[in-house]
Amino acid sequence: MSESYVTPDGRTIGGKVLEMRNITLRFGGVVAIKDISFDIREGEIRAIIGPNGAGKSSMLNVINGFYHPQDGEIWFHGEKRKPMKPYQIAKQGIARTFQNIALFKGMSTLDNIMTGRFNQMKTNMALQMIWKGPAEREEQENREIVEKVIDFLEIQAIRKTPVGALPYGLQKRVELGRALAAQPRLLLLDEPMAGMNVEEKEDMSRFILDVNDEFGTTIALIEHDMGVVMDISDRVVVMDYGKKIGDGSPDEVRNNQAVIDAYLGVDHG
Amino acid sequence: MVSKRNILPEGLDTFPKLLARNAKQWANVPAYREKEFGIWQSWTWSQVAEEVDALAMGYLALGLNEGDYVAIIGRNRPYLYWAMLAAQAAGAIPVPLYQDANAEEMAYVLEHCGARFIVAEDQEQVDKVLEIQDGLPAVEQIIYYDKRGMRKYEHTHLNAYEHVQAEGRAGNQRLAPVLAERQAKLGEDSTCVMLYTSGTTGKPKGVVLSNTNIIASAKASAEFDHLNAGDSVLAYLPMAWVGDFIFSIGQSCWTGFCVACPESPETMQADLREIGPSYFFAPPRFFEGLLTNVMIRIEDASPLKKRLFHKFMAHAKKVGPDLLDGKPVSFIDRLKYRIGDFLIYGPLKNTLGLSKVRVGYTAGEAIGPEIFEFYRSLGINLKQLYGQTEASVFITQQPDGQVRADTVGVPSPGVELKIADNGEVFYRSPGVFVEYYKNAESTADTKDAEGWVATGDAGFIEESSGHLRIIDRAKDVGKMADGGMFAPKFVENKLKFFPNILEAVVFGDGRETCTAFINIDLNAVANWAERNNVAYGSYQELAGHKQVYDTIQSHIEEVNKSVALDPMLSGCQVHRFLVLHKELDPDDGEMTRTRKVRRKIVGEKFNDLVDALYSDATKVSTETEVTYEDGRKGAIKATLELRDVAVVPVVKEVAA
Amino acid sequence: MFDQFLYGTEAAINGLMTGVMYSLVALGFVLIFKSSGIFNYAQGVMALFGALTLVGIQDGQVPFASLINAVFGTNVRDFGWTLPAMLSILLAIGVMILFAWLVERYLLKHLVNQDPIILFMATIGLAYFMEGIGDLMWGAEIKTLDLGINQGINTTIDSLTYDWFGYGFYIDNLDITAAIIAILLVVALTLFSQYSSTGRALRAVADDHQAALSVGISLRKIWVIVWGISGFIALVAGVMWGSKSGVQFSLSLITLKALPVLMLGGFTSIPGAIIGGMIIGVGEKVFEFVVSSSWFGDAMGFTMNATENWFAYMLALVFLVFRPQGLFGDKIIERV
C-alpha cells in the first residue's frame, strides 16, 4: 500500500513522508525505544498511543532532532537523514508542539506566532537594521501569513496579550498557531488535548481536522483520549515499554489483544 | 408607479438612487470599513456602488425575480450590507435574520417569507440552512461569502459571493439594462426591507417597511442630530434589528457617513477604541456593563488612583451634564473640569472608545439614572430614544440640552403622539410600517384606519417639558389586589441599576404583594467573591451563597425605599425574593434575542418558584430544563432560598 | 541660596551625563545576561580591549609589537601610517565581531548546558585572558584617543546659563556627545529588538531556549549576534571613557561601577539599565555636592568628601535588601 489512495471522506493519502527504521534510543542503561519501525504517510493523521512511560514523547523528540538514536535510520521524504541539529530539522519542514507548552511567555501572541516564520525570513541583519526596503516588505508578507493563521484559529482578540497571561486552552491554541505558521510538511503534536475540558477538546479536534483538510498537512499526534484518537486518526501506532505493540487503523488496533492487555482494557459495562 | 404622497424628494426616494448619488458626490469618501487580518480595509462610495451593482447583476444571472425575498444571515460585514443593497437594486426585498438564531427559529422565518435566495456569511450559517432545507421548498440559491470549509460542499445551488459578482460583471452588457429597468419601477412606496420582530409573545411577525418609511426616518433623524458625511459608526448590533438597518444603511446612505464593522464579536471593544465613532448606539445593558467594568477596575487600582478618580468623578457629576447642556458653569468649576478631563475623563473615554462620540443614543428599556449621569458627566452626549421596528425606529428622541434619565424625549420630527384612555401610547408618522406580512389581522390590531399605531406601552406626556414618559408594557401594567397600579418594569429597572443584579423579574399582578426573581451578574459578583475570598464552584453555588443573598436583600430594601416615594406605584415594593440558579437565556426561550425578558413564559416555566414565593416557605427545590448551545437539552436541579424583605409602610391617601 | 541651587543643578546635569555612560556599560551586561543567563565579567575588559584596538589601528601600531621584538630581536613599533577615524572605527567593530565569534566557538559552545556559576567563572577567565592579550598586543602605556570629538566646556551652554542665571554651567562637550550617542544606541536597540525578525529571535532566546530551538532558531548564531552587539556597545563605552581620560588599564574597573547600576535596574531590563545608570550618576554627584557643601557642614557639624567612591554601592546594598530584582527586573520566583 505504498501508492496514494483516497479515504472515504475524500482526502488523498500519499506516499511515505517519514519512515523510522529500527530506531533504538538509550539513556545510559535505560532503553527508551527498542527497535521500532513505522512510517507516516503524506496527508494522514497518525496517532501514537500507549501508557505513560512507553516512550512516545521520546519518539517525537527523535523525529524532531532533540534526541539522537543510537541505532536505526530516519528517512524523510525518501532521503536518509544525516545527524542534524534541531533547528536544521525545523528548517526541513517539521514543526511541533510540546506537552507542557513551550511558548515565549513574555512575548505577545502575535510575536510568538511570528517566530514560527523565522526560518522563512531570509533578509540578513544588516538589511533589517536599515529596515526600509526588503526587510520591511518581508515582515509585512510574513505578517499577513501569520494573520491568516490567527484568523483560522479565531484568536484575534488576544493578538497583543502576553502569552503568559492566557488561560491554558488558549496557550495551547497559540502554540498550534506557531507551529502552523511555519507551514510545515509534518506537524508533530504532543498531547494537544491535555488538560482540556470537553468543549475545548472539540474545538481543538476541529482545528486539527481543518488543518489536515484545508492545507493537507501530515500530522503525527500523541494522545491519551481514546475517543479523540479513534475519531480523528487514520492510522495508529501503539507503544509499550519502548516497543511497538500495534500498528494499523484505529479499528484494527482497538481489537488487537496485545493492545487491549497493555493499555485499552476491556469494556466492563 | 405614481405615489400619492410624495414625501421624499423625487431623485432620492430609493436606495439605488441614493447609492448612485453617493458614488458621485462622495466618490472617494470611505463608506464601509472592516478589520480583516489585523488591518482596517475600506471601500469608498464609488467602490461600494460598483460592488453592489456587480452582485445585483449576479443575482439576475442566477434568476432573481422582482419582488423576491432575499434572506441575509451573518454578523455585520460590509459584504452582507451590500447584499441587501444589491437585492434592492435588483427589485427584490432583503430580509436580514439574526445570526445566532437556531435552525428552528430560522426555519420559521424563511418559510414564512418564502425566500428564494439566501446570502449566508460562512460555513456555520450555510450548515444551518442545509439542515432545515427540506422544510423550505422555496429556497433555490444559497450564496456564501467566507470560503473556508466550503470546498467539499455540493455546488449546484451553492455559490460563492465572489463568483456571483464575477458572473454579474461578466454579464454586464445584457444585465445592466435589466437592472435599470427594474430600478425605474421602484419608488418611495416600494418595499425597502422586511424585518421580523423578535416577538416577546408568539411567533415573529414580518414588518414590511417601504422606502418612505426608512428614508424619511433616516432623513428626519439625521437632520435632528446634524449627521453628515464626516461622521462614523461602528456596526456591531444584529443586522436583523431595525436600528442597525436605519443606522448602517438608512442614515449612512442618506448622509454619506462611514460604517465600520469589527473584526469579531470578541474584539468589539478594541475595535471601538480604534475607530472612535462619532455617532454611537448601544443598548442600556452595554453601558451598564461598561460602567460595571470601570468600577471593578478602579477597585483594583492603587489608592492614589482611586482617590483621584472618585474626587474628579464627583466633580464631573456636579458639573459635566450642565457643561454638555450648555448651561452656565462657573470659571473655577470649568477649570477643574478641564484638569479632570486631562487626568481622568479623557483617558477613560479613550479606553472605552467613546472619545469622539458627538451623539450617543440608547433605547430599549428605561436606563438607571445614575448610569446616565455617569456618561454625561464625562462629556459623552448620551441621549435616549424610544422606538419600534414598526416605526422605522424613531418615535421620540431627546434633543441636545434636554436630556433626562426618566423621559424618552419629544416626538421625533414628523411624529405625532397621542395617549389613549387606558394610558397606551399611540403614534403616527411617515415611518409607520406598511403592514405585517401575510398577517392582515395583526396589522389591523396594531394600526388603525387613520394610521395610528399602538405601541403596546403605557405612558404619559409630561406637561412641563413635552417629554414622553414610559411606565411599562401596557399589558404588563396591571393592578394589584387593592387596585393600586402594578408596573413591574419600574421596579425591575431600579433593581438592575445595581452592578450585582443582572436581571430581575417582578410578579404581583392581581396579587396582594410583589415578589421577585433575581439573576446575579456573574462578572460583578465573581469579582467581589475573589476579593473577599469566597470560594464557589459554579454559577449556581455562587447564586445560592448566603452573603450574596444578604447583599441582594439590602439592594432590594434600598429600592423599596425609593419605590415607596412614587405616588402611583408605591404598592409595588418587593416583599419576598429568590436568586435564580441559572441565568435567563434566549436559548431557553426565557428572553428574546434582544434580551428582553419574556415575563409570561418565565412565570409559567418557573411557576413552582412563584407559588413558593407567595407561600411562607423558606426553601424550594426545583428542576429546570436548559438548552445547550448546540440544541441539546439538559436539566439543572437546585434548592433555592426564599427571603423576606423589609418594606416601607406607605401612608395611602384615601382614594378620591 | 539660589546659587547653591544652581551649583546643585549643574552637578545633577553632569551626573546625568555620567549616568548615561554607566548605562552604556550596564547595557552590554544586560544583553548577554538576558539571552544566555551569563554574567559577563569580561564586559569592562571588552570595553578596554575595544578602545585599545581602536587606538592601535588608528595610530598604525603593530599588534604584538613587544612579543615580536622579544622573539625576533627587532624593534618595530608602528607601521608608520595613521588611519582616519571612521575607518578605524569600522575596523575596530570588525575586530569585536570576530572576537564575539571566537568566544562563541571556543568558549560558549563547549559550556552550553553547564551551571551559570561555571559560565561566570569562564568569563572571569576570559577577562584576565583579554587583559593579557590586550597588553601583549598593544602595550600598556596610557594612550590618548582622539576621534575628533569635541572636548572641553560647551561654550553655548556656558554663555546661555550665564545670561539666564548669572552662573555659567560647566558641561563638557564630550559628555553631551556621549549622552546623545548612548541615547541613539538605546533607541536603535529597542526598535531593533521589537520590530525586526532577528530582534524577535533575540527576545525568543532570552525567554526560553528550548522553545527557540524547536522553532528553528540557531542558539549559537544568536549568541554570536548578542556578543557582537555587546562588544560593539563595549567599544562605544570604551571610546567614550577613553576619550575623556585616556585609554588605560584602569578602564576595566568600569565593570565594578556597572554592578550597582544592574542591581538597581535589574539584570534583565534594558530600560532598567538606563534608568539605573542615571539614578546612580545623578545620585552620586548630588549626594557628594550636598554632603560636602558648607550648609550641610553647618547643619550637621561635619562634611563628607569623596563620597563618589562608595555612594553607588551603599545604594545598591539598600536595594538588595528591599528589592533584590531591582526596579525593573523579573521577580525571582521559585516555582515548585
PDB file of N, CA, C and O in Angstrom, chain B residues 471-473 475-478 485-495 504-509 514 569 572 599:
ATOM      1  N   ILE B 471     -44.090  54.077  31.281  1.00  0.00           N
ATOM      2  CA  ILE B 471     -44.127  53.385  32.574  1.00  0.00           C
ATOM      3  C   ILE B 471     -43.777  51.915  32.399  1.00  0.00           C
ATOM      4  O   ILE B 471     -42.949  51.374  33.104  1.00  0.00           O
ATOM      5  N   ASP B 472     -44.429  51.260  31.466  1.00  0.00           N
ATOM      6  CA  ASP B 472     -44.231  49.814  31.325  1.00  0.00           C
ATOM      7  C   ASP B 472     -44.961  49.342  30.082  1.00  0.00           C
ATOM      8  O   ASP B 472     -45.677  50.113  29.440  1.00  0.00           O
ATOM      9  N   ARG B 473     -44.831  48.045  29.745  1.00  0.00           N
ATOM     10  CA  ARG B 473     -45.626  47.466  28.667  1.00  0.00           C
ATOM     11  C   ARG B 473     -47.092  47.588  29.077  1.00  0.00           C
ATOM     12  O   ARG B 473     -47.434  47.271  30.210  1.00  0.00           O
ATOM     13  N   LYS B 475     -49.637  45.861  28.530  1.00  0.00           N
ATOM     14  CA  LYS B 475     -50.306  44.688  29.068  1.00  0.00           C
ATOM     15  C   LYS B 475     -49.666  44.175  30.341  1.00  0.00           C
ATOM     16  O   LYS B 475     -50.213  43.333  31.017  1.00  0.00           O
ATOM     17  N   ASP B 476     -48.480  44.655  30.632  1.00  0.00           N
ATOM     18  CA  ASP B 476     -47.882  44.251  31.900  1.00  0.00           C
ATOM     19  C   ASP B 476     -48.310  45.157  33.035  1.00  0.00           C
ATOM     20  O   ASP B 476     -48.172  44.790  34.207  1.00  0.00           O
ATOM     21  N   VAL B 477     -48.740  46.349  32.631  1.00  0.00           N
ATOM     22  CA  VAL B 477     -49.221  47.246  33.686  1.00  0.00           C
ATOM     23  C   VAL B 477     -50.522  46.660  34.187  1.00  0.00           C
ATOM     24  O   VAL B 477     -51.478  46.487  33.459  1.00  0.00           O
ATOM     25  N   GLY B 478     -50.491  46.310  35.406  1.00  0.00           N
ATOM     26  CA  GLY B 478     -51.690  45.638  35.921  1.00  0.00           C
ATOM     27  C   GLY B 478     -52.174  46.327  37.162  1.00  0.00           C
ATOM     28  O   GLY B 478     -51.795  47.465  37.439  1.00  0.00           O
ATOM     29  N   MET B 485     -51.667  50.580  41.030  1.00  0.00           N
ATOM     30  CA  MET B 485     -51.040  50.232  39.761  1.00  0.00           C
ATOM     31  C   MET B 485     -49.848  49.297  39.978  1.00  0.00           C
ATOM     32  O   MET B 485     -49.082  49.464  40.922  1.00  0.00           O
ATOM     33  N   PHE B 486     -49.750  48.323  39.075  1.00  0.00           N
ATOM     34  CA  PHE B 486     -48.625  47.393  39.136  1.00  0.00           C
ATOM     35  C   PHE B 486     -47.807  47.566  37.856  1.00  0.00           C
ATOM     36  O   PHE B 486     -48.299  47.271  36.769  1.00  0.00           O
ATOM     37  N   ALA B 487     -46.618  48.087  37.970  1.00  0.00           N
ATOM     38  CA  ALA B 487     -45.757  48.272  36.798  1.00  0.00           C
ATOM     39  C   ALA B 487     -44.414  47.621  37.094  1.00  0.00           C
ATOM     40  O   ALA B 487     -43.513  48.254  37.660  1.00  0.00           O
ATOM     41  N   PRO B 488     -44.266  46.362  36.715  1.00  0.00           N
ATOM     42  CA  PRO B 488     -43.068  45.608  37.108  1.00  0.00           C
ATOM     43  C   PRO B 488     -41.773  46.244  36.608  1.00  0.00           C
ATOM     44  O   PRO B 488     -40.785  46.277  37.348  1.00  0.00           O
ATOM     45  N   LYS B 489     -41.773  46.767  35.367  1.00  0.00           N
ATOM     46  CA  LYS B 489     -40.543  47.330  34.805  1.00  0.00           C
ATOM     47  C   LYS B 489     -39.980  48.428  35.688  1.00  0.00           C
ATOM     48  O   LYS B 489     -38.764  48.579  35.820  1.00  0.00           O
ATOM     49  N   PHE B 490     -40.873  49.191  36.260  1.00  0.00           N
ATOM     50  CA  PHE B 490     -40.460  50.318  37.087  1.00  0.00           C
ATOM     51  C   PHE B 490     -39.536  49.850  38.210  1.00  0.00           C
ATOM     52  O   PHE B 490     -38.465  50.402  38.435  1.00  0.00           O
ATOM     53  N   VAL B 491     -39.967  48.781  38.874  1.00  0.00           N
ATOM     54  CA  VAL B 491     -39.152  48.261  39.980  1.00  0.00           C
ATOM     55  C   VAL B 491     -37.915  47.549  39.453  1.00  0.00           C
ATOM     56  O   VAL B 491     -36.814  47.695  39.970  1.00  0.00           O
ATOM     57  N   GLU B 492     -38.129  46.750  38.367  1.00  0.00           N
ATOM     58  CA  GLU B 492     -37.006  45.971  37.834  1.00  0.00           C
ATOM     59  C   GLU B 492     -35.855  46.871  37.403  1.00  0.00           C
ATOM     60  O   GLU B 492     -34.688  46.567  37.640  1.00  0.00           O
ATOM     61  N   ASN B 493     -36.189  47.988  36.787  1.00  0.00           N
ATOM     62  CA  ASN B 493     -35.115  48.866  36.328  1.00  0.00           C
ATOM     63  C   ASN B 493     -34.320  49.437  37.480  1.00  0.00           C
ATOM     64  O   ASN B 493     -33.109  49.583  37.414  1.00  0.00           O
ATOM     65  N   LYS B 494     -35.043  49.746  38.567  1.00  0.00           N
ATOM     66  CA  LYS B 494     -34.312  50.252  39.727  1.00  0.00           C
ATOM     67  C   LYS B 494     -33.388  49.185  40.273  1.00  0.00           C
ATOM     68  O   LYS B 494     -32.275  49.448  40.703  1.00  0.00           O
ATOM     69  N   LEU B 495     -33.866  47.940  40.280  1.00  0.00           N
ATOM     70  CA  LEU B 495     -33.043  46.853  40.799  1.00  0.00           C
ATOM     71  C   LEU B 495     -31.823  46.631  39.910  1.00  0.00           C
ATOM     72  O   LEU B 495     -30.718  46.415  40.397  1.00  0.00           O
ATOM     73  N   ALA B 504     -33.962  41.136  36.685  1.00  0.00           N
ATOM     74  CA  ALA B 504     -34.945  40.944  37.767  1.00  0.00           C
ATOM     75  C   ALA B 504     -36.309  40.765  37.138  1.00  0.00           C
ATOM     76  O   ALA B 504     -36.617  41.386  36.127  1.00  0.00           O
ATOM     77  N   VAL B 505     -37.119  39.869  37.697  1.00  0.00           N
ATOM     78  CA  VAL B 505     -38.492  39.702  37.204  1.00  0.00           C
ATOM     79  C   VAL B 505     -39.425  39.849  38.403  1.00  0.00           C
ATOM     80  O   VAL B 505     -39.304  39.099  39.374  1.00  0.00           O
ATOM     81  N   VAL B 506     -40.315  40.815  38.310  1.00  0.00           N
ATOM     82  CA  VAL B 506     -41.207  41.106  39.449  1.00  0.00           C
ATOM     83  C   VAL B 506     -42.609  40.601  39.145  1.00  0.00           C
ATOM     84  O   VAL B 506     -43.140  40.807  38.050  1.00  0.00           O
ATOM     85  N   PHE B 507     -43.179  39.914  40.102  1.00  0.00           N
ATOM     86  CA  PHE B 507     -44.555  39.410  39.949  1.00  0.00           C
ATOM     87  C   PHE B 507     -45.471  40.142  40.912  1.00  0.00           C
ATOM     88  O   PHE B 507     -45.047  40.562  41.990  1.00  0.00           O
ATOM     89  N   GLY B 508     -46.735  40.251  40.562  1.00  0.00           N
ATOM     90  CA  GLY B 508     -47.647  40.889  41.521  1.00  0.00           C
ATOM     91  C   GLY B 508     -48.989  41.266  40.945  1.00  0.00           C
ATOM     92  O   GLY B 508     -49.845  41.746  41.686  1.00  0.00           O
ATOM     93  N   ASP B 509     -49.186  41.036  39.638  1.00  0.00           N
ATOM     94  CA  ASP B 509     -50.459  41.418  39.055  1.00  0.00           C
ATOM     95  C   ASP B 509     -51.581  40.619  39.699  1.00  0.00           C
ATOM     96  O   ASP B 509     -51.563  39.392  39.718  1.00  0.00           O
ATOM     97  N   CYS B 514     -45.881  42.119  46.006  1.00  0.00           N
ATOM     98  CA  CYS B 514     -44.983  41.835  44.880  1.00  0.00           C
ATOM     99  C   CYS B 514     -43.818  40.983  45.344  1.00  0.00           C
ATOM    100  O   CYS B 514     -43.314  41.149  46.453  1.00  0.00           O
ATOM    101  N   LEU B 569     -46.989  54.295  42.217  1.00  0.00           N
ATOM    102  CA  LEU B 569     -46.530  52.911  42.179  1.00  0.00           C
ATOM    103  C   LEU B 569     -46.014  52.392  43.511  1.00  0.00           C
ATOM    104  O   LEU B 569     -45.293  51.414  43.568  1.00  0.00           O
ATOM    105  N   CYS B 572     -45.810  48.715  44.734  1.00  0.00           N
ATOM    106  CA  CYS B 572     -45.005  47.718  44.030  1.00  0.00           C
ATOM    107  C   CYS B 572     -43.752  47.303  44.761  1.00  0.00           C
ATOM    108  O   CYS B 572     -42.843  46.715  44.188  1.00  0.00           O
ATOM    109  N   ARG B 599     -41.875  37.711  30.177  1.00  0.00           N
ATOM    110  CA  ARG B 599     -42.457  37.634  31.512  1.00  0.00           C
ATOM    111  C   ARG B 599     -43.386  36.447  31.694  1.00  0.00           C
ATOM    112  O   ARG B 599     -43.269  35.670  32.640  1.00  0.00           O
TER     113      ARG B 599
END
